[in-house]
Coordinates of C-alpha atoms (C1' of nucleotides) in Angstrom, one line a residue:
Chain J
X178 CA -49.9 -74.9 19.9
X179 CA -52.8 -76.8 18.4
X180 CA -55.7 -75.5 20.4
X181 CA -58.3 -75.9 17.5
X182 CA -59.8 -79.4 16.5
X183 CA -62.1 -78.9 13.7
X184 CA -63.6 -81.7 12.7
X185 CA -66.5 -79.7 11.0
X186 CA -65.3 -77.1 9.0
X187 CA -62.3 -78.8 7.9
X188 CA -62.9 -82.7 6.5
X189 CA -60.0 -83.8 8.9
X190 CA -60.8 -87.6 8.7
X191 CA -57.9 -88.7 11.3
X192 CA -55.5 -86.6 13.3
X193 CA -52.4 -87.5 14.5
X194 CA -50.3 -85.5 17.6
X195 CA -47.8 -86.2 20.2
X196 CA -48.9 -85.9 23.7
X197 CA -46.2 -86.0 26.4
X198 CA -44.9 -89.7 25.5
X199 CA -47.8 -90.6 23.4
X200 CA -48.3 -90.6 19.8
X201 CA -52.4 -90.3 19.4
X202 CA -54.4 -91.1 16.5
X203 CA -58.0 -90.3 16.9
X204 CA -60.6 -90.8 14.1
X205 CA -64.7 -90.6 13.4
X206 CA -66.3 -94.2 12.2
X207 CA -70.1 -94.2 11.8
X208 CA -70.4 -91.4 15.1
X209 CA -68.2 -93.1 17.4
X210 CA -64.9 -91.8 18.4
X211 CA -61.9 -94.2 17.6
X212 CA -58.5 -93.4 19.4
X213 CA -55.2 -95.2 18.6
X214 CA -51.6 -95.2 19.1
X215 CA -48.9 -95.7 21.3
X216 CA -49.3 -95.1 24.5
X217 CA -47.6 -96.0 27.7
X218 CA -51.0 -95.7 29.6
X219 CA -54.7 -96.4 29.4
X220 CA -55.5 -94.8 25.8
X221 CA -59.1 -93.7 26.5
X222 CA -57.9 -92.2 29.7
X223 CA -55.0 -90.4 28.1
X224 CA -57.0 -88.9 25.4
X225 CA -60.5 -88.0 26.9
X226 CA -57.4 -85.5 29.2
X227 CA -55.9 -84.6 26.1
X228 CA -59.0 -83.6 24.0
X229 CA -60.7 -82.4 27.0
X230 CA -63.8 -84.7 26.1
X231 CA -65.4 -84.7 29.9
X232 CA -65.8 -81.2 29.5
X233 CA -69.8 -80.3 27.9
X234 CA -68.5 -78.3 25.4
X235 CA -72.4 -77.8 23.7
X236 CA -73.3 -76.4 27.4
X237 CA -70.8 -73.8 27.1
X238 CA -71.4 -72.8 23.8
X239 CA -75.0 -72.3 24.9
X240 CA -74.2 -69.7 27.4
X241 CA -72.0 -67.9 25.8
X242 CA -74.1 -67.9 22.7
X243 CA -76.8 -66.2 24.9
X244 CA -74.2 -63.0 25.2
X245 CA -74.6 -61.5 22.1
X246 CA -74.6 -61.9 18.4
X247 CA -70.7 -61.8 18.0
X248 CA -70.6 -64.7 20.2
X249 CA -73.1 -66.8 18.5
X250 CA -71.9 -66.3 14.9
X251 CA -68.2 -67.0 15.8
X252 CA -69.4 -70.0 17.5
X253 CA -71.4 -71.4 14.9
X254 CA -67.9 -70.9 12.5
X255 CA -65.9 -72.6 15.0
X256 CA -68.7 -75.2 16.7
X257 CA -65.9 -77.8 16.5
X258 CA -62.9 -75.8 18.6
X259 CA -62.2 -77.8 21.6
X260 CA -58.9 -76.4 23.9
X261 CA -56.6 -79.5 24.5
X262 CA -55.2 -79.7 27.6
X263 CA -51.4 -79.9 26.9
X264 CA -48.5 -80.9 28.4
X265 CA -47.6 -77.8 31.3
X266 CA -43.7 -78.0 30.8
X267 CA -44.0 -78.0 26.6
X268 CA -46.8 -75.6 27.2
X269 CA -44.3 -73.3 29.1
X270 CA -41.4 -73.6 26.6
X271 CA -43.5 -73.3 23.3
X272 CA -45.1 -70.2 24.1
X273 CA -42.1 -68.6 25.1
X274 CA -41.2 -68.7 21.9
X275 CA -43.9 -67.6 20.7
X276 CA -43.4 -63.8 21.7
X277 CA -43.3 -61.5 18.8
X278 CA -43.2 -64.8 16.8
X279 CA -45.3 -66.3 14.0
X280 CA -47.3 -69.9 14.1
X281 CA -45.0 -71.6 11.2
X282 CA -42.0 -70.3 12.5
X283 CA -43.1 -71.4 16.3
X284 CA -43.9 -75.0 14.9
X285 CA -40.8 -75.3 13.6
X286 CA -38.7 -73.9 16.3
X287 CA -40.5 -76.5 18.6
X288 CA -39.8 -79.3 16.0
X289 CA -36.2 -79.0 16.0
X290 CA -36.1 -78.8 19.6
X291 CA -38.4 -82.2 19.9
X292 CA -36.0 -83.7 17.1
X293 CA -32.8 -82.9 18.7
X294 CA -33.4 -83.1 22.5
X295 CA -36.3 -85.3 22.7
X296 CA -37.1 -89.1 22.2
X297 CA -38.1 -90.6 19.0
X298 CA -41.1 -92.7 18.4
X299 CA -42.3 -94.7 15.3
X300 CA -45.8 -95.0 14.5
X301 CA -47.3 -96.1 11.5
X302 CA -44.1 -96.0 9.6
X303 CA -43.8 -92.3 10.4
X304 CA -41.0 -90.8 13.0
X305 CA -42.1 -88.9 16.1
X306 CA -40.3 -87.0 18.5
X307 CA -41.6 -86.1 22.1
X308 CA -41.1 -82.8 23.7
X309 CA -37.8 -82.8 25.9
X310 CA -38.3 -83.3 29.3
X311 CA -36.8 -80.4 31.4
X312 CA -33.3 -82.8 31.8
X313 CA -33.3 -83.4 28.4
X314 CA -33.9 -79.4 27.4
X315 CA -31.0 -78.5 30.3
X316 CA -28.2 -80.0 27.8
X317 CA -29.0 -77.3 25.2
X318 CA -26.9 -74.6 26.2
X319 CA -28.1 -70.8 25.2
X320 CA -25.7 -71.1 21.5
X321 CA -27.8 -74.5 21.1
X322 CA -31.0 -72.7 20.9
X323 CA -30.2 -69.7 19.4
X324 CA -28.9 -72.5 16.5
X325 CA -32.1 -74.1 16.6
X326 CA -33.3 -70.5 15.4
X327 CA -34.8 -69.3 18.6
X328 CA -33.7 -66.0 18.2
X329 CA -33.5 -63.4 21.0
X330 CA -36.0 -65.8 22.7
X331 CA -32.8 -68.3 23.4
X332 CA -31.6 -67.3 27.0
X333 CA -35.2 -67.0 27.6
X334 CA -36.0 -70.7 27.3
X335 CA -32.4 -71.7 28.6
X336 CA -32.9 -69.6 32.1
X337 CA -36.3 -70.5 32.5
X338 CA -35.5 -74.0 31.9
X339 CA -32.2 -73.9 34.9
X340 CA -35.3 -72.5 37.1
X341 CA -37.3 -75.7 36.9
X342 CA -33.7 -77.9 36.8
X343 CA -32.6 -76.6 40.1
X344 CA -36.4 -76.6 41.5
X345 CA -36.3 -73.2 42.1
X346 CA -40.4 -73.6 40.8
X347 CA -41.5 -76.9 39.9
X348 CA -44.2 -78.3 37.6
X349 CA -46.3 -79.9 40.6
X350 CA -46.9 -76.7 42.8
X351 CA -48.4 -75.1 39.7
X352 CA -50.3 -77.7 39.0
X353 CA -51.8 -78.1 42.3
X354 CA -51.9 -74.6 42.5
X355 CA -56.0 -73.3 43.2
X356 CA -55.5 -69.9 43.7
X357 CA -55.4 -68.4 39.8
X358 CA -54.0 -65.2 41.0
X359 CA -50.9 -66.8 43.0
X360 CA -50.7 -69.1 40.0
X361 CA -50.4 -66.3 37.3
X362 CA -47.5 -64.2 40.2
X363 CA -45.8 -67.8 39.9
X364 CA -45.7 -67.9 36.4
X365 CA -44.3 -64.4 35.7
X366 CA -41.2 -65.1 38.0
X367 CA -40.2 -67.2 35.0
X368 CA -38.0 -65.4 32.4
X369 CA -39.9 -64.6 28.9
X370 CA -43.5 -64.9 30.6
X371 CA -45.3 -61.8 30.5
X372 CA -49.3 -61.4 31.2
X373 CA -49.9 -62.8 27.7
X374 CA -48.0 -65.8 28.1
X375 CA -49.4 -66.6 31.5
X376 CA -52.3 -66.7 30.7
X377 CA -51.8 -68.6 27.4
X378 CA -50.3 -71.3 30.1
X379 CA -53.3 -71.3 32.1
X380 CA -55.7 -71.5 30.0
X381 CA -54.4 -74.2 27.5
X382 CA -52.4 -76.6 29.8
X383 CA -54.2 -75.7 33.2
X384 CA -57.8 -75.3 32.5
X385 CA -58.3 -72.0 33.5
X386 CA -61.0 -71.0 31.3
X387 CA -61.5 -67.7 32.6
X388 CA -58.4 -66.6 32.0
X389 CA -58.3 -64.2 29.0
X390 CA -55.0 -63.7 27.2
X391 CA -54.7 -60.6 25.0
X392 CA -52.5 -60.8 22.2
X393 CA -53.0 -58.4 19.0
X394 CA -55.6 -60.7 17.3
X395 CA -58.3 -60.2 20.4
X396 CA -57.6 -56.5 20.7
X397 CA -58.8 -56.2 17.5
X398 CA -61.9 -58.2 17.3
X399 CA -62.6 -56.6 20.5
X400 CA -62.3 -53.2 19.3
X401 CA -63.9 -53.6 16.4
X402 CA -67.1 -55.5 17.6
X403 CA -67.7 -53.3 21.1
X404 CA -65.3 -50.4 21.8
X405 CA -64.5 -49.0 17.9
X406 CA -61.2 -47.0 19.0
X407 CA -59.4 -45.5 15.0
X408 CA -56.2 -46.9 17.0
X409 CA -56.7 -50.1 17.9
X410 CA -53.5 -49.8 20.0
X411 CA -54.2 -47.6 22.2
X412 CA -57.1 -49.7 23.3
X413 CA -55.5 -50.8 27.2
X414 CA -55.2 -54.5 28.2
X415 CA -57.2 -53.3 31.7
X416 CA -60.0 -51.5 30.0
X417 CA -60.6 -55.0 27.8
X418 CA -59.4 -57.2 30.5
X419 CA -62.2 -55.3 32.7
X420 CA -65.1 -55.7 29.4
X421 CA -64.0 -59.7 29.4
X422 CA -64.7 -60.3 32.7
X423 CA -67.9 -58.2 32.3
X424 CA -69.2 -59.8 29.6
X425 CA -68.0 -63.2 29.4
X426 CA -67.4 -63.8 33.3
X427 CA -65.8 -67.4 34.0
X428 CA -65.7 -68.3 30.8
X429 CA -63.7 -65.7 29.0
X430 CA -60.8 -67.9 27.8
X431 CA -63.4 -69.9 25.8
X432 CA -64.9 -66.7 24.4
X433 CA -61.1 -65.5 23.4
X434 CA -60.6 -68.8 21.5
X435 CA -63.7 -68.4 19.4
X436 CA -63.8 -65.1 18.8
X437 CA -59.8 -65.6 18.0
X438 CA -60.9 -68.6 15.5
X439 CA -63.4 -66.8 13.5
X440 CA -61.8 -63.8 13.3
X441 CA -58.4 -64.9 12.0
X442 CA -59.9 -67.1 9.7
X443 CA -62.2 -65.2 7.9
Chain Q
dG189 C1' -35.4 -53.0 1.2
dT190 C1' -39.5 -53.0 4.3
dC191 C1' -42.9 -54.9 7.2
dC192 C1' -44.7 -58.1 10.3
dA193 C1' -45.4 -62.2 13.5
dG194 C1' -50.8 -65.0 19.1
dG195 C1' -44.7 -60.2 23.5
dG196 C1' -41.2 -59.5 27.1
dA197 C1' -37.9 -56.8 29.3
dA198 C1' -35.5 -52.7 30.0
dT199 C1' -35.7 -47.8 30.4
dC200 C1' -37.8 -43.4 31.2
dA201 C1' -41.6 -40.1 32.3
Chain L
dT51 C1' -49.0 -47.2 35.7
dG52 C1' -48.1 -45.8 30.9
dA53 C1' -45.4 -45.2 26.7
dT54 C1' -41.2 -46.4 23.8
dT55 C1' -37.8 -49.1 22.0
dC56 C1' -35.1 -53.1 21.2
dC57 C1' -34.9 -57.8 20.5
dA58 C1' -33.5 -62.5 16.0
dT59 C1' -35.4 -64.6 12.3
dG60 C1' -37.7 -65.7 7.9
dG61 C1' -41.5 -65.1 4.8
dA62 C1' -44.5 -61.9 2.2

DNA sequence: GTCCAGGGAATCA
DNA sequence: TGATTCCATGGA
């Protein structure tokens, strides 16, 4: 779920994460970018996908500081946000759990999962455990989850998960998938992905940055900033789904995430 | 005890 | 299409 790497606001001097079968350390010495770990590829290749460091960040914020005043402050609080591109499959699974959810709840449910269904790694002393792959994930039956404290969410991620196990929809045709409009009809045949959630998908694991998901947080700052409805929820997804593409054009998902960022945390 | 959390699905108009 | 309601769980 970590979209956010601050390294400004926050002193994070090192930062640790699990990326697929990867443990990652990356670190700041004297300007330069330091990545360690273990990894069962090229490190440098692995993490400039991860941290999405091809992509000129500082020429996106540019543009989209040039839309308004909203824009620029909440980039300026969030200058270091960067959206990792994350594993599709974990992508999938974690935000189905994270309908009507909270994050520290969502972490932990995704923990437990890792812990009990995935493969452990040790690094520095420290245990890790990767995300299960969708074979590993198939041997938790519905009780298994809902154990794991998924809640309602747990025949969710179990029927979803027999979709991709019997290759129903696989991983690769959605990857390779260009069209973002078949992608997102793709996505909602899966059970617990709604319009939110799709988009969540696309955007953090697929790089579809003009996606624009609408969850609670965004309808608010929306509302308050340009449309200034008493009841922000009767503000409709298509009228702010409609000012997104308006105002922010292909790069609304970046938009979302700092307007998102500096409105939650302040 | 009540409310809420980065929604989705079922149901009904 | 649009509006309502239910869905587990745990922390505030």
């Amino acid at each position: 779920m970590g979209s956010v790497l601050d390294g400004t606001k926050k002193k994070i001097g090192s930062y640790t994460g699990i990326f697929k079968n990867n443990v990652l350390n990356v670190k700041k010495e004297n300007e330069k970018i330091v990545f360690e770990g273990i990894c069962d590829g090229d490190i440098k290749k692995v993490c400039t996908e991860y941290f999405d460091l091809n992509t000129d960040y500082e020429a996106i914020k540019e543009r989209l500081s040039n839309i308004d005043e909203y824009l620029k402050t909440s980039i300026e609080y969030g200058k270091g946000i960067r959206i990792l591109n994350q594993d599709l499959w974990e992508t999938i699974i974690s935000f189905i759990i994270s309908a009507n959810n909270n994050i520290p709840r969502i972490k932990g449910i995704i923990e437990r999962i890792s812990k009990k269904y995935g493969k452990k790694i040790e690094y520095n002393g420290k245990e890790y455990y990767t995300f299960p792959t969708i074979q590993e994930l198939s041997k938790a039956s519905v009780e298994d989850l809902r154990a794991l404290g998924t809640g309602f969410r747990d025949k969710r991620i179990y029927d979803t998960t027999r979709k991709f196990l019997k290759q129903e929809i696989t991983l690769e045709e959605l990857e390779n998938e260009k069209d973002i409009d078949v992608l997102r009809e793709k996505l909602l045949t899966l059970p617990g992905v709604g319009d939110k959630v799709a988009d969540c998908i696309m955007l953090f694991s697929l790089k579809k940055y003009s996606v624009f998901p609408i969850d609670v947080w965004v309808r608010r700052v929306m509302n308050e900033l340009y449309i200034k409805e008493d009841d922000e929820t009767k503000v409709s997804k298509a009228l702010l789904q409609t000012m997104a593409k308006e105002k922010y054009k292909d790069l609304a998902g970046l938009a979302q995430q700092y307007l998102f960022y500096w409105k939650r945390e302040a």
